[in-house]
Amino acid sequence: ALAAFKLAPALAAGCTVVLKASPETALDSVVFAEAAQDAGLPAGVLNVVPGGAEAGAHLVSHPGVDKVSFTGSTQTGRVIAEVCGRLLRPVTLELGGKSAAIILDDADLDSTIAGLTSVSFINNGQTCFLGSRILAPRSRYGDVVDALAGLADGLTVGDPLDPATDIGPVVSARQRERVLGYI
């Protein structure tokens, strides 16, 4: 879970954490918290609060919150930054990334394209820090497009619980429409 990247340092520093995940991934948060407790994390150290924007707004402005860390849309991040700024509350924002893979003239395309599988398609390409674009010299355009088409053609689409599946469903109908809009 992406949350682990933010939770681990806070927990290692001895902080108590409140995790309010996206409503679209709420069950992941509960399972993660249960696993942490099963691994020995004391009850009450990692607290999961389900809910949407209203719950998030309450947590961001709550006087008992010492720091806010948010991963999500730029629009929501601006609102959170404004609230935290007024409260002089530390905030870390990871917003709407557009990570690029850069392919140089002399790059070995076979190894480069193979590496793009893990940096572009993990979690069905729905992770904010994944590669979402490729920058390559015009002289390599055709080769890069052909190699990427071959990579995509070789991915198995199917049931996410099947170990043979490379790409499963997107998280919601809204995300599906967003992806279709890119095409």
Short mmCIF file of N, CA and C in Angstrom, two decimals:
data_model
loop_
_atom_site.label_atom_id
_atom_site.label_comp_id
_atom_site.label_asym_id
_atom_site.label_seq_id
_atom_site.Cartn_x
_atom_site.Cartn_y
_atom_site.Cartn_z
N ALA A 1 0.84 -1.19 0.00
CA ALA A 1 0.00 0.00 0.00
C ALA A 1 0.88 1.25 0.00
N LEU A 2 0.47 2.23 -0.79
CA LEU A 2 1.20 3.50 -0.82
C LEU A 2 1.29 4.12 0.56
N ALA A 3 0.28 3.91 1.36
CA ALA A 3 0.27 4.50 2.69
C ALA A 3 1.47 4.06 3.51
N ALA A 4 1.98 2.87 3.26
CA ALA A 4 3.11 2.35 4.03
C ALA A 4 4.34 3.24 3.91
N PHE A 5 4.53 3.88 2.74
CA PHE A 5 5.67 4.77 2.55
C PHE A 5 5.61 5.97 3.50
N LYS A 6 4.41 6.37 3.87
CA LYS A 6 4.25 7.51 4.77
C LYS A 6 4.10 7.07 6.22
N LEU A 7 3.46 5.93 6.41
CA LEU A 7 3.23 5.45 7.78
C LEU A 7 4.50 4.94 8.44
N ALA A 8 5.32 4.22 7.71
CA ALA A 8 6.50 3.59 8.30
C ALA A 8 7.41 4.59 9.02
N PRO A 9 7.79 5.72 8.41
CA PRO A 9 8.66 6.66 9.13
C PRO A 9 7.98 7.25 10.37
N ALA A 10 6.69 7.55 10.26
CA ALA A 10 5.97 8.12 11.40
C ALA A 10 5.90 7.12 12.55
N LEU A 11 5.59 5.88 12.23
CA LEU A 11 5.51 4.85 13.27
C LEU A 11 6.88 4.57 13.86
N ALA A 12 7.92 4.54 13.01
CA ALA A 12 9.28 4.30 13.51
C ALA A 12 9.73 5.42 14.44
N ALA A 13 9.21 6.62 14.23
CA ALA A 13 9.55 7.76 15.09
C ALA A 13 8.71 7.79 16.37
N GLY A 14 7.81 6.82 16.51
CA GLY A 14 7.00 6.74 17.72
C GLY A 14 5.70 7.52 17.68
N CYS A 15 5.30 7.94 16.51
CA CYS A 15 4.07 8.72 16.38
C CYS A 15 2.85 7.80 16.29
N THR A 16 1.74 8.30 16.77
CA THR A 16 0.45 7.67 16.55
C THR A 16 -0.08 8.23 15.24
N VAL A 17 -0.72 7.39 14.44
CA VAL A 17 -1.12 7.79 13.10
C VAL A 17 -2.61 7.55 12.89
N VAL A 18 -3.25 8.49 12.20
CA VAL A 18 -4.63 8.33 11.74
C VAL A 18 -4.56 8.20 10.22
N LEU A 19 -5.09 7.12 9.69
CA LEU A 19 -5.09 6.87 8.26
C LEU A 19 -6.52 7.00 7.74
N LYS A 20 -6.72 8.00 6.88
CA LYS A 20 -8.01 8.18 6.20
C LYS A 20 -7.73 8.01 4.72
N ALA A 21 -8.03 6.84 4.20
CA ALA A 21 -7.73 6.55 2.80
C ALA A 21 -8.89 6.97 1.91
N SER A 22 -8.67 6.90 0.63
CA SER A 22 -9.73 7.15 -0.34
C SER A 22 -10.87 6.17 -0.09
N PRO A 23 -12.11 6.61 -0.23
CA PRO A 23 -13.23 5.67 -0.09
C PRO A 23 -13.14 4.51 -1.09
N GLU A 24 -12.43 4.72 -2.19
CA GLU A 24 -12.30 3.67 -3.20
C GLU A 24 -11.33 2.58 -2.77
N THR A 25 -10.52 2.84 -1.74
CA THR A 25 -9.56 1.84 -1.26
C THR A 25 -9.66 1.65 0.25
N ALA A 26 -10.83 1.90 0.79
CA ALA A 26 -11.00 1.85 2.25
C ALA A 26 -10.69 0.47 2.83
N LEU A 27 -11.07 -0.58 2.14
CA LEU A 27 -10.83 -1.93 2.66
C LEU A 27 -9.33 -2.21 2.76
N ASP A 28 -8.55 -1.70 1.81
CA ASP A 28 -7.10 -1.88 1.86
C ASP A 28 -6.54 -1.35 3.18
N SER A 29 -7.04 -0.20 3.62
CA SER A 29 -6.55 0.42 4.86
C SER A 29 -6.86 -0.45 6.07
N VAL A 30 -8.04 -1.01 6.08
CA VAL A 30 -8.44 -1.87 7.20
C VAL A 30 -7.56 -3.12 7.24
N VAL A 31 -7.36 -3.74 6.09
CA VAL A 31 -6.53 -4.95 6.01
C VAL A 31 -5.09 -4.61 6.42
N PHE A 32 -4.58 -3.47 5.96
CA PHE A 32 -3.22 -3.04 6.31
C PHE A 32 -3.10 -2.86 7.82
N ALA A 33 -4.08 -2.19 8.44
CA ALA A 33 -4.04 -1.96 9.88
C ALA A 33 -4.13 -3.27 10.65
N GLU A 34 -4.95 -4.19 10.18
CA GLU A 34 -5.04 -5.50 10.84
C GLU A 34 -3.71 -6.24 10.75
N ALA A 35 -3.06 -6.18 9.60
CA ALA A 35 -1.76 -6.83 9.43
C ALA A 35 -0.72 -6.20 10.36
N ALA A 36 -0.76 -4.88 10.49
CA ALA A 36 0.18 -4.19 11.38
C ALA A 36 -0.04 -4.62 12.83
N GLN A 37 -1.30 -4.73 13.22
CA GLN A 37 -1.60 -5.15 14.59
C GLN A 37 -1.19 -6.61 14.80
N ASP A 38 -1.45 -7.46 13.80
CA ASP A 38 -1.03 -8.87 13.89
C ASP A 38 0.49 -8.99 14.00
N ALA A 39 1.21 -8.02 13.42
CA ALA A 39 2.67 -8.03 13.46
C ALA A 39 3.21 -7.46 14.77
N GLY A 40 2.32 -7.00 15.65
CA GLY A 40 2.76 -6.53 16.96
C GLY A 40 2.59 -5.05 17.23
N LEU A 41 2.08 -4.30 16.27
CA LEU A 41 1.84 -2.87 16.52
C LEU A 41 0.72 -2.76 17.56
N PRO A 42 0.94 -2.04 18.64
CA PRO A 42 -0.08 -1.95 19.68
C PRO A 42 -1.37 -1.30 19.17
N ALA A 43 -2.48 -1.74 19.72
CA ALA A 43 -3.78 -1.16 19.38
C ALA A 43 -3.75 0.34 19.67
N GLY A 44 -4.37 1.11 18.78
CA GLY A 44 -4.46 2.56 18.97
C GLY A 44 -3.30 3.35 18.41
N VAL A 45 -2.26 2.67 17.92
CA VAL A 45 -1.12 3.38 17.33
C VAL A 45 -1.41 3.72 15.86
N LEU A 46 -2.03 2.80 15.14
CA LEU A 46 -2.46 3.05 13.77
C LEU A 46 -3.98 2.98 13.76
N ASN A 47 -4.61 4.10 13.46
CA ASN A 47 -6.06 4.21 13.52
C ASN A 47 -6.62 4.51 12.14
N VAL A 48 -7.57 3.71 11.70
CA VAL A 48 -8.18 3.90 10.39
C VAL A 48 -9.52 4.60 10.56
N VAL A 49 -9.69 5.69 9.81
CA VAL A 49 -10.95 6.43 9.81
C VAL A 49 -11.51 6.36 8.40
N PRO A 50 -12.63 5.65 8.22
CA PRO A 50 -13.23 5.60 6.88
C PRO A 50 -13.97 6.90 6.59
N GLY A 51 -14.20 7.17 5.34
CA GLY A 51 -14.98 8.35 4.99
C GLY A 51 -14.46 9.02 3.75
N GLY A 52 -15.19 10.04 3.34
CA GLY A 52 -14.85 10.78 2.14
C GLY A 52 -14.28 12.14 2.46
N ALA A 53 -14.64 13.12 1.65
CA ALA A 53 -14.09 14.47 1.75
C ALA A 53 -14.43 15.13 3.09
N GLU A 54 -15.61 14.89 3.59
CA GLU A 54 -16.01 15.51 4.86
C GLU A 54 -15.14 15.02 6.01
N ALA A 55 -14.90 13.72 6.07
CA ALA A 55 -14.02 13.18 7.12
C ALA A 55 -12.61 13.72 6.96
N GLY A 56 -12.13 13.79 5.72
CA GLY A 56 -10.80 14.32 5.46
C GLY A 56 -10.66 15.76 5.89
N ALA A 57 -11.66 16.58 5.58
CA ALA A 57 -11.62 18.00 5.96
C ALA A 57 -11.60 18.15 7.47
N HIS A 58 -12.36 17.32 8.16
CA HIS A 58 -12.39 17.38 9.63
C HIS A 58 -11.01 17.02 10.20
N LEU A 59 -10.41 15.98 9.68
CA LEU A 59 -9.09 15.57 10.18
C LEU A 59 -8.03 16.64 9.91
N VAL A 60 -8.03 17.21 8.72
CA VAL A 60 -7.02 18.22 8.36
C VAL A 60 -7.09 19.43 9.29
N SER A 61 -8.29 19.80 9.70
CA SER A 61 -8.44 20.99 10.55
C SER A 61 -8.52 20.68 12.04
N HIS A 62 -8.48 19.41 12.41
CA HIS A 62 -8.63 19.03 13.82
C HIS A 62 -7.43 19.52 14.64
N PRO A 63 -7.67 20.10 15.82
CA PRO A 63 -6.57 20.62 16.63
C PRO A 63 -5.62 19.55 17.16
N GLY A 64 -6.03 18.30 17.19
CA GLY A 64 -5.16 17.24 17.69
C GLY A 64 -4.22 16.67 16.64
N VAL A 65 -4.31 17.16 15.41
CA VAL A 65 -3.46 16.68 14.32
C VAL A 65 -2.24 17.59 14.23
N ASP A 66 -1.05 16.99 14.33
CA ASP A 66 0.20 17.77 14.31
C ASP A 66 0.81 17.89 12.92
N LYS A 67 0.50 16.97 12.03
CA LYS A 67 1.05 17.01 10.66
C LYS A 67 0.08 16.30 9.73
N VAL A 68 -0.01 16.79 8.51
CA VAL A 68 -0.87 16.20 7.50
C VAL A 68 0.00 15.73 6.34
N SER A 69 -0.28 14.53 5.86
CA SER A 69 0.37 14.03 4.65
C SER A 69 -0.73 13.56 3.73
N PHE A 70 -0.74 14.06 2.51
CA PHE A 70 -1.82 13.77 1.56
C PHE A 70 -1.26 13.35 0.22
N THR A 71 -1.83 12.30 -0.34
CA THR A 71 -1.54 11.88 -1.70
C THR A 71 -2.85 11.89 -2.46
N GLY A 72 -2.89 12.63 -3.56
CA GLY A 72 -4.13 12.69 -4.32
C GLY A 72 -4.12 13.81 -5.35
N SER A 73 -5.29 14.32 -5.63
CA SER A 73 -5.44 15.31 -6.69
C SER A 73 -4.86 16.67 -6.30
N THR A 74 -4.44 17.39 -7.32
CA THR A 74 -3.92 18.74 -7.11
C THR A 74 -5.01 19.64 -6.53
N GLN A 75 -6.23 19.49 -7.00
CA GLN A 75 -7.34 20.31 -6.52
C GLN A 75 -7.54 20.13 -5.01
N THR A 76 -7.61 18.91 -4.54
CA THR A 76 -7.77 18.66 -3.10
C THR A 76 -6.53 19.10 -2.34
N GLY A 77 -5.37 18.88 -2.92
CA GLY A 77 -4.12 19.29 -2.28
C GLY A 77 -4.07 20.79 -2.02
N ARG A 78 -4.59 21.58 -2.95
CA ARG A 78 -4.61 23.05 -2.75
C ARG A 78 -5.47 23.43 -1.56
N VAL A 79 -6.61 22.77 -1.42
CA VAL A 79 -7.50 23.05 -0.29
C VAL A 79 -6.80 22.68 1.02
N ILE A 80 -6.17 21.52 1.05
CA ILE A 80 -5.46 21.08 2.25
C ILE A 80 -4.31 22.03 2.57
N ALA A 81 -3.56 22.45 1.56
CA ALA A 81 -2.45 23.38 1.77
C ALA A 81 -2.95 24.70 2.36
N GLU A 82 -4.09 25.16 1.88
CA GLU A 82 -4.65 26.42 2.39
C GLU A 82 -5.02 26.29 3.86
N VAL A 83 -5.69 25.20 4.21
CA VAL A 83 -6.08 24.99 5.61
C VAL A 83 -4.85 24.86 6.50
N CYS A 84 -3.89 24.04 6.08
CA CYS A 84 -2.68 23.85 6.88
C CYS A 84 -1.88 25.15 6.98
N GLY A 85 -1.87 25.94 5.92
CA GLY A 85 -1.18 27.23 5.96
C GLY A 85 -1.78 28.17 6.98
N ARG A 86 -3.10 28.23 7.01
CA ARG A 86 -3.78 29.09 8.01
C ARG A 86 -3.48 28.63 9.42
N LEU A 87 -3.36 27.31 9.61
CA LEU A 87 -3.13 26.75 10.94
C LEU A 87 -1.64 26.64 11.28
N LEU A 88 -0.78 26.99 10.33
CA LEU A 88 0.67 26.81 10.49
C LEU A 88 1.00 25.36 10.84
N ARG A 89 0.30 24.46 10.16
CA ARG A 89 0.47 23.02 10.39
C ARG A 89 1.35 22.44 9.29
N PRO A 90 2.39 21.70 9.65
CA PRO A 90 3.22 21.06 8.61
C PRO A 90 2.38 20.14 7.72
N VAL A 91 2.69 20.17 6.44
CA VAL A 91 1.94 19.35 5.48
C VAL A 91 2.90 18.85 4.40
N THR A 92 2.68 17.62 3.99
CA THR A 92 3.40 17.04 2.86
C THR A 92 2.36 16.66 1.82
N LEU A 93 2.55 17.13 0.60
CA LEU A 93 1.58 16.88 -0.46
C LEU A 93 2.26 16.14 -1.62
N GLU A 94 1.65 15.06 -2.05
CA GLU A 94 2.10 14.31 -3.22
C GLU A 94 0.94 14.34 -4.20
N LEU A 95 1.05 15.20 -5.21
CA LEU A 95 -0.11 15.53 -6.03
C LEU A 95 0.09 15.22 -7.51
N GLY A 96 -0.92 14.65 -8.11
CA GLY A 96 -1.05 14.49 -9.55
C GLY A 96 0.22 14.38 -10.35
N GLY A 97 1.09 13.48 -9.99
CA GLY A 97 2.38 13.36 -10.67
C GLY A 97 2.28 12.96 -12.12
N LYS A 98 3.26 13.36 -12.87
CA LYS A 98 3.40 12.99 -14.28
C LYS A 98 4.84 12.55 -14.49
N SER A 99 5.20 11.44 -13.91
CA SER A 99 6.57 10.94 -13.98
C SER A 99 6.90 10.53 -15.41
N ALA A 100 8.10 10.88 -15.82
CA ALA A 100 8.53 10.58 -17.19
C ALA A 100 9.68 9.59 -17.19
N ALA A 101 9.63 8.67 -18.13
CA ALA A 101 10.78 7.82 -18.43
C ALA A 101 11.52 8.51 -19.58
N ILE A 102 12.81 8.64 -19.45
CA ILE A 102 13.61 9.31 -20.48
C ILE A 102 14.46 8.27 -21.19
N ILE A 103 14.28 8.19 -22.49
CA ILE A 103 15.04 7.24 -23.31
C ILE A 103 16.00 8.05 -24.18
N LEU A 104 17.28 7.76 -24.05
CA LEU A 104 18.30 8.47 -24.81
C LEU A 104 18.58 7.78 -26.15
N ASP A 105 19.30 8.49 -27.01
CA ASP A 105 19.63 7.97 -28.35
C ASP A 105 20.30 6.60 -28.31
N ASP A 106 21.19 6.41 -27.35
CA ASP A 106 21.98 5.18 -27.32
C ASP A 106 21.41 4.11 -26.39
N ALA A 107 20.18 4.28 -25.93
CA ALA A 107 19.58 3.32 -24.99
C ALA A 107 19.32 1.97 -25.66
N ASP A 108 19.55 0.91 -24.90
CA ASP A 108 19.20 -0.44 -25.34
C ASP A 108 17.69 -0.59 -25.12
N LEU A 109 16.91 -0.56 -26.20
CA LEU A 109 15.45 -0.56 -26.07
C LEU A 109 14.91 -1.81 -25.41
N ASP A 110 15.51 -2.97 -25.66
CA ASP A 110 15.00 -4.20 -25.05
C ASP A 110 15.01 -4.11 -23.53
N SER A 111 16.13 -3.71 -22.94
CA SER A 111 16.19 -3.63 -21.48
C SER A 111 15.39 -2.43 -20.96
N THR A 112 15.38 -1.34 -21.71
CA THR A 112 14.63 -0.16 -21.27
C THR A 112 13.14 -0.44 -21.24
N ILE A 113 12.62 -1.01 -22.30
CA ILE A 113 11.18 -1.31 -22.37
C ILE A 113 10.81 -2.35 -21.33
N ALA A 114 11.65 -3.34 -21.11
CA ALA A 114 11.36 -4.35 -20.08
C ALA A 114 11.24 -3.68 -18.71
N GLY A 115 12.09 -2.70 -18.44
CA GLY A 115 12.02 -1.98 -17.17
C GLY A 115 10.77 -1.13 -17.03
N LEU A 116 10.20 -0.71 -18.15
CA LEU A 116 8.98 0.11 -18.10
C LEU A 116 7.77 -0.66 -17.58
N THR A 117 7.82 -1.98 -17.68
CA THR A 117 6.70 -2.78 -17.17
C THR A 117 6.49 -2.48 -15.69
N SER A 118 7.55 -2.52 -14.91
CA SER A 118 7.40 -2.32 -13.46
C SER A 118 7.18 -0.86 -13.09
N VAL A 119 7.66 0.08 -13.89
CA VAL A 119 7.48 1.48 -13.52
C VAL A 119 6.26 2.13 -14.16
N SER A 120 5.52 1.36 -14.95
CA SER A 120 4.34 1.94 -15.61
C SER A 120 3.05 1.16 -15.38
N PHE A 121 3.14 -0.13 -15.10
CA PHE A 121 1.93 -0.95 -15.09
C PHE A 121 1.58 -1.57 -13.75
N ILE A 122 2.41 -1.39 -12.72
CA ILE A 122 2.07 -1.95 -11.41
C ILE A 122 0.75 -1.33 -10.94
N ASN A 123 -0.07 -2.12 -10.28
CA ASN A 123 -1.37 -1.66 -9.78
C ASN A 123 -2.22 -1.12 -10.93
N ASN A 124 -2.10 -1.77 -12.07
CA ASN A 124 -2.88 -1.40 -13.26
C ASN A 124 -2.60 0.02 -13.73
N GLY A 125 -1.42 0.52 -13.41
CA GLY A 125 -1.04 1.87 -13.81
C GLY A 125 -1.72 2.95 -13.00
N GLN A 126 -2.30 2.60 -11.86
CA GLN A 126 -3.08 3.54 -11.06
C GLN A 126 -2.33 4.05 -9.83
N THR A 127 -1.03 4.08 -9.89
CA THR A 127 -0.24 4.58 -8.76
C THR A 127 0.40 5.89 -9.19
N CYS A 128 0.29 6.89 -8.34
CA CYS A 128 0.64 8.26 -8.71
C CYS A 128 2.08 8.45 -9.17
N PHE A 129 3.01 7.67 -8.69
CA PHE A 129 4.40 7.90 -9.04
C PHE A 129 4.87 7.07 -10.24
N LEU A 130 3.99 6.31 -10.85
CA LEU A 130 4.38 5.49 -11.99
C LEU A 130 4.63 6.34 -13.22
N GLY A 131 5.42 5.78 -14.13
CA GLY A 131 5.69 6.48 -15.39
C GLY A 131 4.42 6.64 -16.20
N SER A 132 4.09 7.87 -16.53
CA SER A 132 2.87 8.11 -17.29
C SER A 132 3.18 8.71 -18.66
N ARG A 133 4.45 8.92 -18.95
CA ARG A 133 4.84 9.43 -20.26
C ARG A 133 6.29 9.05 -20.53
N ILE A 134 6.64 9.07 -21.79
CA ILE A 134 8.01 8.72 -22.20
C ILE A 134 8.56 9.86 -23.04
N LEU A 135 9.75 10.28 -22.71
CA LEU A 135 10.45 11.29 -23.49
C LEU A 135 11.58 10.58 -24.23
N ALA A 136 11.55 10.68 -25.55
CA ALA A 136 12.55 9.99 -26.37
C ALA A 136 12.92 10.89 -27.55
N PRO A 137 14.11 10.72 -28.09
CA PRO A 137 14.50 11.51 -29.27
C PRO A 137 13.60 11.17 -30.46
N ARG A 138 13.33 12.14 -31.29
CA ARG A 138 12.51 11.91 -32.49
C ARG A 138 13.07 10.76 -33.33
N SER A 139 14.37 10.64 -33.34
CA SER A 139 15.01 9.59 -34.15
C SER A 139 14.66 8.18 -33.67
N ARG A 140 14.20 8.05 -32.43
CA ARG A 140 13.86 6.72 -31.88
C ARG A 140 12.34 6.51 -31.79
N TYR A 141 11.56 7.49 -32.23
CA TYR A 141 10.11 7.46 -32.05
C TYR A 141 9.49 6.14 -32.53
N GLY A 142 9.73 5.78 -33.77
CA GLY A 142 9.13 4.55 -34.31
C GLY A 142 9.53 3.31 -33.54
N ASP A 143 10.81 3.22 -33.20
CA ASP A 143 11.29 2.07 -32.43
C ASP A 143 10.64 2.00 -31.06
N VAL A 144 10.52 3.16 -30.41
CA VAL A 144 9.92 3.20 -29.06
C VAL A 144 8.45 2.82 -29.12
N VAL A 145 7.71 3.37 -30.08
CA VAL A 145 6.29 3.04 -30.21
C VAL A 145 6.11 1.55 -30.50
N ASP A 146 6.90 1.01 -31.40
CA ASP A 146 6.80 -0.42 -31.71
C ASP A 146 7.12 -1.28 -30.48
N ALA A 147 8.16 -0.91 -29.75
CA ALA A 147 8.54 -1.68 -28.56
C ALA A 147 7.46 -1.60 -27.49
N LEU A 148 6.88 -0.42 -27.29
CA LEU A 148 5.81 -0.27 -26.30
C LEU A 148 4.56 -1.05 -26.71
N ALA A 149 4.23 -1.02 -27.98
CA ALA A 149 3.08 -1.78 -28.46
C ALA A 149 3.31 -3.27 -28.21
N GLY A 150 4.52 -3.73 -28.44
CA GLY A 150 4.85 -5.13 -28.16
C GLY A 150 4.73 -5.46 -26.68
N LEU A 151 5.19 -4.54 -25.84
CA LEU A 151 5.08 -4.73 -24.39
C LEU A 151 3.62 -4.83 -23.98
N ALA A 152 2.81 -3.87 -24.42
CA ALA A 152 1.39 -3.85 -24.05
C ALA A 152 0.68 -5.09 -24.58
N ASP A 153 1.02 -5.50 -25.79
CA ASP A 153 0.39 -6.67 -26.39
C ASP A 153 0.71 -7.95 -25.61
N GLY A 154 1.85 -7.97 -24.93
CA GLY A 154 2.26 -9.14 -24.17
C GLY A 154 1.69 -9.22 -22.76
N LEU A 155 0.99 -8.17 -22.32
CA LEU A 155 0.41 -8.17 -20.98
C LEU A 155 -0.89 -8.96 -20.96
N THR A 156 -1.10 -9.73 -19.91
CA THR A 156 -2.31 -10.51 -19.76
C THR A 156 -3.31 -9.72 -18.93
N VAL A 157 -4.48 -9.47 -19.51
CA VAL A 157 -5.56 -8.75 -18.83
C VAL A 157 -6.52 -9.78 -18.27
N GLY A 158 -6.92 -9.61 -17.00
CA GLY A 158 -7.84 -10.58 -16.43
C GLY A 158 -8.11 -10.38 -14.96
N ASP A 159 -8.44 -11.47 -14.31
CA ASP A 159 -8.79 -11.49 -12.90
C ASP A 159 -7.56 -11.12 -12.06
N PRO A 160 -7.66 -10.08 -11.23
CA PRO A 160 -6.50 -9.66 -10.46
C PRO A 160 -6.04 -10.69 -9.42
N LEU A 161 -6.88 -11.66 -9.10
CA LEU A 161 -6.49 -12.69 -8.15
C LEU A 161 -5.75 -13.85 -8.82
N ASP A 162 -5.73 -13.86 -10.15
CA ASP A 162 -5.02 -14.88 -10.90
C ASP A 162 -3.56 -14.45 -11.04
N PRO A 163 -2.61 -15.25 -10.55
CA PRO A 163 -1.19 -14.87 -10.63
C PRO A 163 -0.69 -14.64 -12.06
N ALA A 164 -1.38 -15.18 -13.05
CA ALA A 164 -0.96 -15.00 -14.44
C ALA A 164 -1.40 -13.64 -15.01
N THR A 165 -2.22 -12.92 -14.28
CA THR A 165 -2.74 -11.63 -14.74
C THR A 165 -1.72 -10.52 -14.51
N ASP A 166 -1.50 -9.73 -15.55
CA ASP A 166 -0.63 -8.55 -15.44
C ASP A 166 -1.45 -7.28 -15.17
N ILE A 167 -2.61 -7.18 -15.79
CA ILE A 167 -3.45 -6.00 -15.68
C ILE A 167 -4.86 -6.44 -15.29
N GLY A 168 -5.35 -5.92 -14.18
CA GLY A 168 -6.71 -6.19 -13.73
C GLY A 168 -7.59 -4.97 -13.96
N PRO A 169 -8.70 -4.89 -13.26
CA PRO A 169 -9.62 -3.77 -13.47
C PRO A 169 -9.11 -2.48 -12.83
N VAL A 170 -9.63 -1.36 -13.31
CA VAL A 170 -9.34 -0.09 -12.66
C VAL A 170 -10.25 0.03 -11.43
N VAL A 171 -9.96 0.98 -10.56
CA VAL A 171 -10.58 1.05 -9.24
C VAL A 171 -12.06 1.45 -9.27
N SER A 172 -12.49 2.18 -10.30
CA SER A 172 -13.87 2.67 -10.31
C SER A 172 -14.31 3.01 -11.73
N ALA A 173 -15.62 3.19 -11.90
CA ALA A 173 -16.15 3.62 -13.20
C ALA A 173 -15.61 5.00 -13.56
N ARG A 174 -15.45 5.86 -12.56
CA ARG A 174 -14.91 7.20 -12.80
C ARG A 174 -13.49 7.11 -13.36
N GLN A 175 -12.66 6.22 -12.78
CA GLN A 175 -11.30 6.04 -13.28
C GLN A 175 -11.31 5.44 -14.68
N ARG A 176 -12.23 4.54 -14.94
CA ARG A 176 -12.34 3.95 -16.28
C ARG A 176 -12.61 5.04 -17.31
N GLU A 177 -13.54 5.94 -17.01
CA GLU A 177 -13.86 7.03 -17.93
C GLU A 177 -12.66 7.95 -18.12
N ARG A 178 -11.92 8.17 -17.06
CA ARG A 178 -10.71 9.00 -17.15
C ARG A 178 -9.69 8.36 -18.10
N VAL A 179 -9.48 7.06 -17.95
CA VAL A 179 -8.54 6.35 -18.81
C VAL A 179 -9.01 6.39 -20.26
N LEU A 180 -10.29 6.14 -20.49
CA LEU A 180 -10.81 6.18 -21.86
C LEU A 180 -10.64 7.57 -22.47
N GLY A 181 -10.68 8.60 -21.64
CA GLY A 181 -10.48 9.96 -22.13
C GLY A 181 -9.07 10.22 -22.62
N TYR A 182 -8.11 9.41 -22.18
CA TYR A 182 -6.73 9.57 -22.63
C TYR A 182 -6.53 9.03 -24.05
N ILE A 183 -7.43 8.17 -24.46
CA ILE A 183 -7.25 7.48 -25.75
C ILE A 183 -7.77 8.35 -26.89
#
